[in-house]
Each structure stands twice: as C-alpha cells, then as structure tokens.
mmCIF file of C-alpha atoms and ligand atoms in Angstrom:
data_model
loop_
_atom_site.group_PDB
_atom_site.id
_atom_site.type_symbol
_atom_site.label_atom_id
_atom_site.label_comp_id
_atom_site.label_asym_id
_atom_site.label_seq_id
_atom_site.Cartn_x
_atom_site.Cartn_y
_atom_site.Cartn_z
ATOM 1 C CA UNK T 1 6.783 -4.900 -17.166
ATOM 2 C CA UNK T 2 4.296 -7.651 -17.582
ATOM 3 C CA UNK T 3 0.602 -6.029 -15.525
ATOM 4 C CA UNK T 4 0.057 -6.969 -12.390
ATOM 5 C CA UNK T 5 -2.592 -9.643 -12.915
ATOM 6 C CA UNK T 6 -0.010 -11.359 -14.964
ATOM 7 C CA UNK T 7 2.483 -10.937 -12.369
ATOM 8 C CA UNK T 8 0.166 -11.812 -9.854
ATOM 9 C CA UNK T 9 -0.590 -15.526 -11.748
ATOM 10 C CA UNK T 10 3.150 -15.841 -12.348
ATOM 11 C CA UNK T 11 4.821 -15.446 -9.365
ATOM 12 C CA UNK T 12 4.735 -17.577 -5.830
ATOM 13 C CA UNK T 13 5.847 -14.483 -3.677
ATOM 14 C CA UNK T 14 5.117 -10.718 -3.550
ATOM 15 C CA UNK T 15 7.610 -8.540 -1.244
ATOM 16 C CA UNK T 16 5.584 -5.378 -0.698
ATOM 17 C CA UNK T 17 7.677 -2.372 0.758
ATOM 18 C CA UNK T 18 5.298 -0.732 3.134
ATOM 19 C CA UNK T 19 5.471 3.241 2.679
ATOM 20 C CA UNK T 20 8.091 2.996 0.852
ATOM 21 C CA UNK T 21 11.260 1.164 2.785
ATOM 22 C CA UNK T 22 10.372 3.138 5.776
ATOM 23 C CA UNK T 23 12.309 1.005 8.028
ATOM 24 C CA UNK T 24 15.470 2.526 6.365
ATOM 25 C CA UNK T 25 14.197 5.566 4.994
ATOM 26 C CA UNK T 26 11.941 7.816 6.118
ATOM 27 C CA UNK T 27 8.765 7.014 5.218
ATOM 28 C CA UNK T 28 6.449 7.787 2.279
ATOM 29 C CA UNK T 29 9.687 9.901 0.921
ATOM 30 C CA UNK T 30 11.335 9.451 -2.481
ATOM 31 C CA UNK T 31 14.289 8.255 -0.411
ATOM 32 C CA UNK T 32 11.978 5.549 0.575
ATOM 33 C CA UNK T 33 10.714 4.442 -2.433
ATOM 34 C CA UNK T 34 14.155 4.378 -4.073
ATOM 35 C CA UNK T 35 15.587 2.463 -1.404
ATOM 36 C CA UNK T 36 12.603 -0.029 -1.727
ATOM 37 C CA UNK T 37 13.695 -0.198 -5.184
ATOM 38 C CA UNK T 38 17.297 -0.755 -4.432
ATOM 39 C CA UNK T 39 16.035 -3.718 -2.338
ATOM 40 C CA UNK T 40 14.263 -5.666 -4.731
ATOM 41 C CA UNK T 41 10.479 -5.584 -3.708
ATOM 42 C CA UNK T 42 8.487 -5.900 -6.166
ATOM 43 C CA UNK T 43 6.019 -3.523 -4.744
ATOM 44 C CA UNK T 44 5.838 -0.602 -3.157
ATOM 45 C CA UNK T 45 3.012 0.741 -0.768
ATOM 46 C CA UNK T 46 2.274 3.804 0.188
ATOM 47 C CA UNK T 47 -0.495 6.085 1.948
ATOM 48 C CA UNK T 48 -2.051 9.491 0.149
ATOM 49 C CA UNK T 49 -3.358 12.766 1.617
ATOM 50 C CA UNK T 50 -5.089 15.483 0.332
ATOM 51 C CA UNK T 51 -4.522 19.197 1.275
ATOM 52 C CA UNK T 52 -6.316 22.426 1.209
ATOM 53 C CA UNK T 53 -5.690 22.932 -2.072
ATOM 54 C CA UNK T 54 -6.626 19.568 -3.384
ATOM 55 C CA UNK T 55 -2.730 18.608 -3.915
ATOM 56 C CA UNK T 56 -2.220 15.060 -3.841
ATOM 57 C CA UNK T 57 0.977 14.163 -1.477
ATOM 58 C CA UNK T 58 2.319 11.036 -0.446
ATOM 59 C CA UNK T 59 1.960 11.056 3.570
ATOM 60 C CA UNK T 60 0.509 8.789 5.668
ATOM 61 C CA UNK T 61 -0.951 10.672 8.764
ATOM 62 C CA UNK T 62 -3.432 12.942 9.134
ATOM 63 C CA UNK T 63 -0.919 15.073 11.116
ATOM 64 C CA UNK T 64 1.964 17.087 10.440
ATOM 65 C CA UNK T 65 3.994 16.156 14.023
ATOM 66 C CA UNK T 66 5.190 12.331 13.561
ATOM 67 C CA UNK T 67 6.978 12.701 10.148
ATOM 68 C CA UNK T 68 8.129 16.472 9.662
ATOM 69 C CA UNK T 69 9.120 19.682 11.161
ATOM 70 C CA UNK T 70 5.414 20.599 11.041
ATOM 71 C CA UNK T 71 2.350 21.441 12.887
ATOM 72 C CA UNK T 72 -1.120 20.439 12.365
ATOM 73 C CA UNK T 73 -4.036 19.394 10.070
ATOM 74 C CA UNK T 74 -2.625 17.549 6.687
ATOM 75 C CA UNK T 75 -5.443 18.555 4.635
ATOM 76 C CA UNK T 76 -5.326 22.565 6.357
ATOM 77 C CA UNK T 77 -1.930 22.924 4.832
ATOM 78 C CA UNK T 78 -1.550 24.464 1.288
ATOM 79 C CA UNK T 79 0.824 22.341 -0.928
ATOM 80 C CA UNK T 80 3.298 25.000 -0.644
ATOM 81 C CA UNK T 81 3.289 24.774 3.707
ATOM 82 C CA UNK T 82 3.455 20.666 2.739
ATOM 83 C CA UNK T 83 6.193 20.956 0.597
ATOM 84 C CA UNK T 84 8.474 23.590 2.843
ATOM 85 C CA UNK T 85 8.643 21.218 5.551
ATOM 86 C CA UNK T 86 11.562 18.572 6.473
ATOM 87 C CA UNK T 87 10.069 14.791 6.000
ATOM 88 C CA UNK T 88 13.730 13.417 6.606
ATOM 89 C CA UNK T 89 15.259 15.066 9.496
ATOM 90 C CA UNK T 90 12.528 13.093 12.001
ATOM 91 C CA UNK T 91 14.330 9.823 10.702
ATOM 92 C CA UNK T 92 17.970 10.451 10.240
ATOM 93 C CA UNK T 93 19.807 13.561 10.027
ATOM 94 C CA UNK T 94 21.036 12.646 6.656
ATOM 95 C CA UNK T 95 17.730 12.703 5.514
ATOM 96 C CA UNK T 96 17.553 15.937 6.212
ATOM 97 C CA UNK T 97 15.800 17.673 3.229
ATOM 98 C CA UNK T 98 14.068 15.332 2.524
ATOM 99 C CA UNK T 99 10.502 16.478 1.103
ATOM 100 C CA UNK T 100 6.883 15.102 1.381
ATOM 101 C CA UNK T 101 6.468 14.083 -2.748
ATOM 102 C CA UNK T 102 3.672 14.724 -4.578
ATOM 103 C CA UNK T 103 1.801 12.088 -5.744
ATOM 104 C CA UNK T 104 2.733 12.321 -9.172
ATOM 105 C CA UNK T 105 6.462 12.751 -8.225
ATOM 106 C CA UNK T 106 6.203 9.399 -6.570
ATOM 107 C CA UNK T 107 5.045 7.443 -9.780
ATOM 108 C CA UNK T 108 7.300 9.338 -11.701
ATOM 109 C CA UNK T 109 10.119 7.016 -9.404
ATOM 110 C CA UNK T 110 8.076 3.549 -9.331
ATOM 111 C CA UNK T 111 6.888 3.963 -12.909
ATOM 112 C CA UNK T 112 7.964 1.146 -15.050
ATOM 113 C CA UNK T 113 10.101 -0.357 -11.820
ATOM 114 C CA UNK T 114 7.594 -1.804 -9.320
ATOM 115 C CA UNK T 115 4.312 -2.683 -9.118
ATOM 116 C CA UNK T 116 2.315 -0.092 -7.002
ATOM 117 C CA UNK T 117 0.196 -0.598 -4.320
ATOM 118 C CA UNK T 118 -1.970 2.589 -2.819
ATOM 119 C CA UNK T 119 -3.828 2.677 0.221
ATOM 120 C CA UNK T 120 -6.760 4.895 0.123
ATOM 121 C CA UNK T 121 -6.975 5.794 3.605
ATOM 122 C CA UNK T 122 -10.788 6.274 5.201
ATOM 123 C CA UNK T 123 -13.020 8.704 3.992
ATOM 124 C CA UNK T 124 -16.135 10.303 5.151
ATOM 125 C CA UNK T 125 -18.573 8.963 2.131
ATOM 126 C CA UNK T 126 -19.227 12.604 0.560
ATOM 127 C CA UNK T 127 -18.933 14.528 -2.138
ATOM 128 C CA UNK T 128 -15.340 15.970 -1.816
ATOM 129 C CA UNK T 129 -14.563 12.372 -0.631
ATOM 130 C CA UNK T 130 -15.484 11.210 -3.864
ATOM 131 C CA UNK T 131 -13.633 14.063 -5.700
ATOM 132 C CA UNK T 132 -10.402 13.061 -3.939
ATOM 133 C CA UNK T 133 -10.507 9.488 -4.828
ATOM 134 C CA UNK T 134 -11.547 10.149 -8.848
ATOM 135 C CA UNK T 135 -8.497 12.647 -8.542
ATOM 136 C CA UNK T 136 -5.751 9.742 -7.054
ATOM 137 C CA UNK T 137 -7.677 7.214 -9.810
ATOM 138 C CA UNK T 138 -7.146 10.170 -12.611
ATOM 139 C CA UNK T 139 -3.249 10.379 -11.603
ATOM 140 C CA UNK T 140 -2.418 6.762 -12.244
ATOM 141 C CA UNK T 141 -4.336 6.199 -15.395
ATOM 142 C CA UNK T 142 -2.678 10.083 -16.895
ATOM 143 C CA UNK T 143 0.309 7.682 -15.564
ATOM 144 C CA UNK T 144 -0.434 5.415 -17.741
ATOM 145 C CA UNK T 145 0.408 2.925 -14.618
ATOM 146 C CA UNK T 146 -3.195 1.621 -14.373
ATOM 147 C CA UNK T 147 -2.526 -2.051 -15.367
ATOM 148 C CA UNK T 148 0.689 -1.495 -12.828
ATOM 149 C CA UNK T 149 -1.305 -0.791 -9.845
ATOM 150 C CA UNK T 150 -3.601 -2.131 -6.681
ATOM 151 C CA UNK T 151 -5.698 -0.100 -4.590
ATOM 152 C CA UNK T 152 -5.869 -1.049 -1.309
ATOM 153 C CA UNK T 153 -7.732 -0.061 1.528
ATOM 154 C CA UNK T 154 -10.100 -1.057 4.691
ATOM 155 C CA UNK T 155 -12.357 1.881 3.225
ATOM 156 C CA UNK T 156 -14.722 -0.970 1.536
ATOM 157 C CA UNK T 157 -17.123 1.966 0.312
ATOM 158 C CA UNK T 158 -14.301 3.539 -1.484
ATOM 159 C CA UNK T 159 -13.124 0.490 -3.064
ATOM 160 C CA UNK T 160 -16.528 0.010 -4.319
ATOM 161 C CA UNK T 161 -16.714 3.099 -6.029
ATOM 162 C CA UNK T 162 -13.304 2.673 -7.226
ATOM 163 C CA UNK T 163 -14.075 -0.902 -9.326
ATOM 164 C CA UNK T 164 -17.644 1.925 -10.402
ATOM 165 C CA UNK T 165 -15.387 3.931 -12.411
ATOM 166 C CA UNK T 166 -13.929 1.305 -13.575
ATOM 167 C CA UNK T 167 -13.902 -2.288 -13.271
ATOM 168 C CA UNK T 168 -10.903 -3.050 -14.578
ATOM 169 C CA UNK T 169 -8.831 -1.536 -11.923
ATOM 170 C CA UNK T 170 -7.701 -3.943 -9.041
ATOM 171 C CA UNK T 171 -8.271 -3.422 -5.287
ATOM 172 C CA UNK T 172 -7.181 -5.287 -2.064
ATOM 173 C CA UNK T 173 -9.466 -4.900 0.550
ATOM 174 C CA UNK T 174 -8.176 -4.497 3.716
ATOM 175 C CA UNK T 175 -9.847 -6.588 6.855
ATOM 176 C CA UNK T 176 -11.345 -4.480 8.814
ATOM 177 C CA UNK T 177 -10.353 -5.341 12.672
ATOM 178 C CA UNK T 178 -12.873 -6.716 14.233
ATOM 179 C CA UNK T 179 -14.776 -8.218 10.889
ATOM 180 C CA UNK T 180 -15.084 -11.494 11.490
ATOM 181 C CA UNK T 181 -15.981 -12.970 7.963
ATOM 182 C CA UNK T 182 -14.544 -14.565 5.985
ATOM 183 C CA UNK T 183 -12.234 -13.266 3.317
ATOM 184 C CA UNK T 184 -14.750 -14.608 0.252
ATOM 185 C CA UNK T 185 -17.926 -12.869 2.211
ATOM 186 C CA UNK T 186 -15.565 -9.302 2.417
ATOM 187 C CA UNK T 187 -14.460 -9.624 -0.736
ATOM 188 C CA UNK T 188 -17.611 -10.779 -2.722
ATOM 189 C CA UNK T 189 -19.359 -6.991 -0.947
ATOM 190 C CA UNK T 190 -16.871 -4.647 -2.724
ATOM 191 C CA UNK T 191 -15.777 -6.717 -5.587
ATOM 192 C CA UNK T 192 -12.189 -6.504 -4.402
ATOM 193 C CA UNK T 193 -9.487 -8.741 -6.055
ATOM 194 C CA UNK T 194 -7.680 -9.532 -3.417
ATOM 195 C CA UNK T 195 -7.906 -9.529 0.721
ATOM 196 C CA UNK T 196 -5.227 -7.865 3.024
ATOM 197 C CA UNK T 197 -5.072 -8.485 6.508
ATOM 198 C CA UNK T 198 -2.058 -8.011 9.726
ATOM 199 C CA UNK T 199 -0.261 -11.075 10.665
ATOM 200 C CA UNK T 200 -2.073 -11.313 14.050
ATOM 201 C CA UNK T 201 -5.429 -11.785 12.076
ATOM 202 C CA UNK T 202 -4.069 -14.248 9.712
ATOM 203 C CA UNK T 203 -5.878 -17.608 10.227
ATOM 204 C CA UNK T 204 -5.791 -21.644 9.114
ATOM 205 C CA UNK T 205 -10.036 -20.699 8.272
ATOM 206 C CA UNK T 206 -8.941 -16.710 6.479
ATOM 207 C CA UNK T 207 -5.844 -19.132 4.497
ATOM 208 C CA UNK T 208 -8.191 -21.785 3.779
ATOM 209 C CA UNK T 209 -11.290 -20.016 2.660
ATOM 210 C CA UNK T 210 -9.257 -17.385 0.316
ATOM 211 C CA UNK T 211 -7.225 -20.888 -1.228
ATOM 212 C CA UNK T 212 -11.085 -22.560 -1.469
ATOM 213 C CA UNK T 213 -12.503 -19.445 -3.644
ATOM 214 C CA UNK T 214 -9.034 -18.417 -5.148
ATOM 215 C CA UNK T 215 -7.865 -15.018 -3.706
ATOM 216 C CA UNK T 216 -5.012 -13.664 -3.129
ATOM 217 C CA UNK T 217 -4.015 -13.253 -0.462
ATOM 218 C CA UNK T 218 -1.473 -10.682 1.389
ATOM 219 C CA UNK T 219 -0.282 -9.891 4.985
ATOM 220 C CA UNK T 220 0.959 -6.462 6.422
ATOM 221 C CA UNK T 221 3.507 -5.927 8.382
ATOM 222 C CA UNK T 222 6.346 -8.336 8.245
ATOM 223 C CA UNK T 223 9.761 -7.469 8.982
ATOM 224 C CA UNK T 224 11.687 -9.843 10.315
ATOM 225 C CA UNK T 225 13.039 -13.655 8.874
ATOM 226 C CA UNK T 226 11.141 -15.836 11.397
ATOM 227 C CA UNK T 227 7.612 -13.714 10.161
ATOM 228 C CA UNK T 228 8.441 -14.174 6.969
ATOM 229 C CA UNK T 229 9.089 -18.205 7.416
ATOM 230 C CA UNK T 230 5.693 -18.284 9.316
ATOM 231 C CA UNK T 231 3.264 -16.127 6.854
ATOM 232 C CA UNK T 232 4.932 -18.593 3.781
ATOM 233 C CA UNK T 233 4.078 -21.796 5.836
ATOM 234 C CA UNK T 234 0.983 -20.118 6.330
ATOM 235 C CA UNK T 235 0.200 -20.065 2.829
ATOM 236 C CA UNK T 236 -0.144 -16.299 1.731
ATOM 237 C CA UNK T 237 1.136 -14.764 -1.444
ATOM 238 C CA UNK T 238 2.815 -11.690 -0.128
ATOM 239 C CA UNK T 239 3.995 -9.727 2.230
ATOM 240 C CA UNK T 240 4.251 -5.794 3.072
ATOM 241 C CA UNK T 241 7.065 -5.315 4.983
ATOM 242 C CA UNK T 242 9.323 -1.711 6.202
ATOM 243 C CA UNK T 243 12.391 -3.753 5.796
ATOM 244 C CA UNK T 244 12.411 -5.719 2.079
ATOM 245 C CA UNK T 245 15.867 -5.593 2.265
ATOM 246 C CA UNK T 246 15.911 -8.214 4.822
ATOM 247 C CA UNK T 247 13.097 -9.850 3.642
ATOM 248 C CA UNK T 248 14.043 -10.037 0.085
ATOM 249 C CA UNK T 249 17.470 -11.227 1.209
ATOM 250 C CA UNK T 250 15.497 -13.545 3.292
ATOM 251 C CA UNK T 251 12.981 -15.026 0.660
ATOM 252 C CA UNK T 252 16.120 -15.793 -1.922
ATOM 253 C CA UNK T 253 17.847 -17.740 0.323
ATOM 254 C CA UNK T 254 14.666 -19.959 1.080
ATOM 255 C CA UNK T 255 13.133 -19.831 -2.612
ATOM 256 C CA UNK T 256 17.463 -21.202 -3.722
ATOM 257 C CA UNK T 257 16.989 -23.690 -0.443
ATOM 258 C CA UNK T 258 13.268 -24.985 -1.867
HETATM 259 O O1 G3P C 301 -0.667 -2.464 3.850
HETATM 260 C C1 G3P C 301 -1.859 -2.121 4.589
HETATM 261 C C2 G3P C 301 -0.699 -1.357 5.586
HETATM 262 O O2 G3P C 301 -0.457 0.036 4.959
HETATM 263 C C3 G3P C 301 -2.169 0.094 6.555
HETATM 264 O O3 G3P C 301 -1.674 -0.076 7.560
HETATM 265 O O4 G3P C 301 -1.223 1.853 8.871
HETATM 266 O O5 G3P C 301 0.297 1.319 7.803
HETATM 267 O O6 G3P C 301 -1.333 1.936 6.474
HETATM 268 P P1 G3P C 301 -0.880 1.622 7.342
HETATM 269 CA CA1 CA C 302 -0.694 2.225 4.633
#
C-alpha cells in the first residue's frame, strides 16, 4: 500500500467512509468499518473519545444515549463500563452485540486495507487534552500506520500540536462554521496539508483558492449520486460519505464514462 501522500498525488478522487459505512451499519463499530472496506472505499473516517481510565475508543458523541444502550458522558465511564454496552441494536437488531471498539481494535481492521482519516474532536486546550492527542498519535505510530493516516479536526490548535509532535504527520483543517477565511489562510495558520468543509460551505472561491495554492480539498457529507456529481463538478478531490456503497458505485459509472 503506497503512502497516503503518494496516493493523493496519484488518484483523482478519494471516497472516505464516514464513521465507517455509517448508513448501512452502526457508526464507528467494527461492523461499519468492515462494511466500508467491503464497498471498496479508499479511506475510513472515525472519531475517538477517551474514557475515564484513559482508554482510546472509537465513538462520536460525548454522551452514550444516541448510539448505545448506556447513559451519560462517555468520558466519565471506565473502559469496562463502555465495553459492556451494546452499540449496534439502536441501528438494527441484526447488529445487537456490536461493541464500542478500542482504537487499537479498529486499527487492526483498517491497517493495510484502507487509508485512515482520524478526527480529533475539539478539546479544551489543557495538559490532559495534549496527553490524549499524544496517545492517539502514539497509537497510530505503534500500529505502523503513520504514512497511511491523516488527522482531521475543527480544532486547529490540536492540528498544530500534532505537527509539533512530528512534522511528517498529515493533517486536514476542517472549516469552522462562520470562518470566512479562504482555505490557504486557514491551512497556513495551522500548517495543515488539506482542507475540509461541508457541502453547504463549498463555494467556487474556496475551490479556486485550493487550486491556486495546491491544497487538496474534501467535502462532507456526500450521500447521493446527485451530490457526488455536484461536488465533482465543483472540483473537489474527495468526499466523506455515510453511504460509500452508493458513492463508490456511482463514481465507478462516472469514471467509466469519462
Ligand atoms: O469529516 C468531517 C466530519 O466527520 C465532521 O463531522 O460530526 O461527523 O464528526 P462529524
Ligand atoms: Ca467525524
């Protein structure tokens, strides 16, 4: 598997599965990671939270209610509490018994198969937050996935911190809503390698600015063939999708007819 940097240079377009294939399996579970791989998506995006005993787990929300049978703040629970939860039934009874994965478990599924886009959630800038980010980075390094991973965040201080740990780590600055700055201004400030925004935030000015400054631009969340065609016409290089199955299938028809 070539490095992500080489891959970005060599491919016209990247489809990234959002929280795994979260439209067809419960988000951020091993089932959704496997489903994403099965669709042929080139990359998987996932979110990381930290338990009260400092375990890194793959989970989006701060609270457990929406995607598990648990209650309360995940950051106040031990790993053992979190591991006892059912993270699949809320989505479909077929997925009963899916667990909240450890980051390490998710990396084992992803490694060597697809690229990883790991989102660092906005964190209060303090010593514990820095330790958490450091631990996430160490997990990636220890798994031997440094060259196949990109760190994305709305928290641009977190991205700068990641670059300070090792300038070779690749990062994507996610546009903060209401930030009117152009991508080159945003990425220059936090030394990011790429820029991400929502479909609603995608403007010709932003795309043009990325082209002019040679900044790869990706868009979230693109779930339909019509949205895919719209963003490709706009000139983006990648999409994040809950339905990588639908997007990959449609992308293949577009590449075939191109
Ligand atoms: O790729 C960006 C996207 O993951 C950010 O939003 O809420 O799904 O984490 P969210
Ligand atoms: Ca995310």
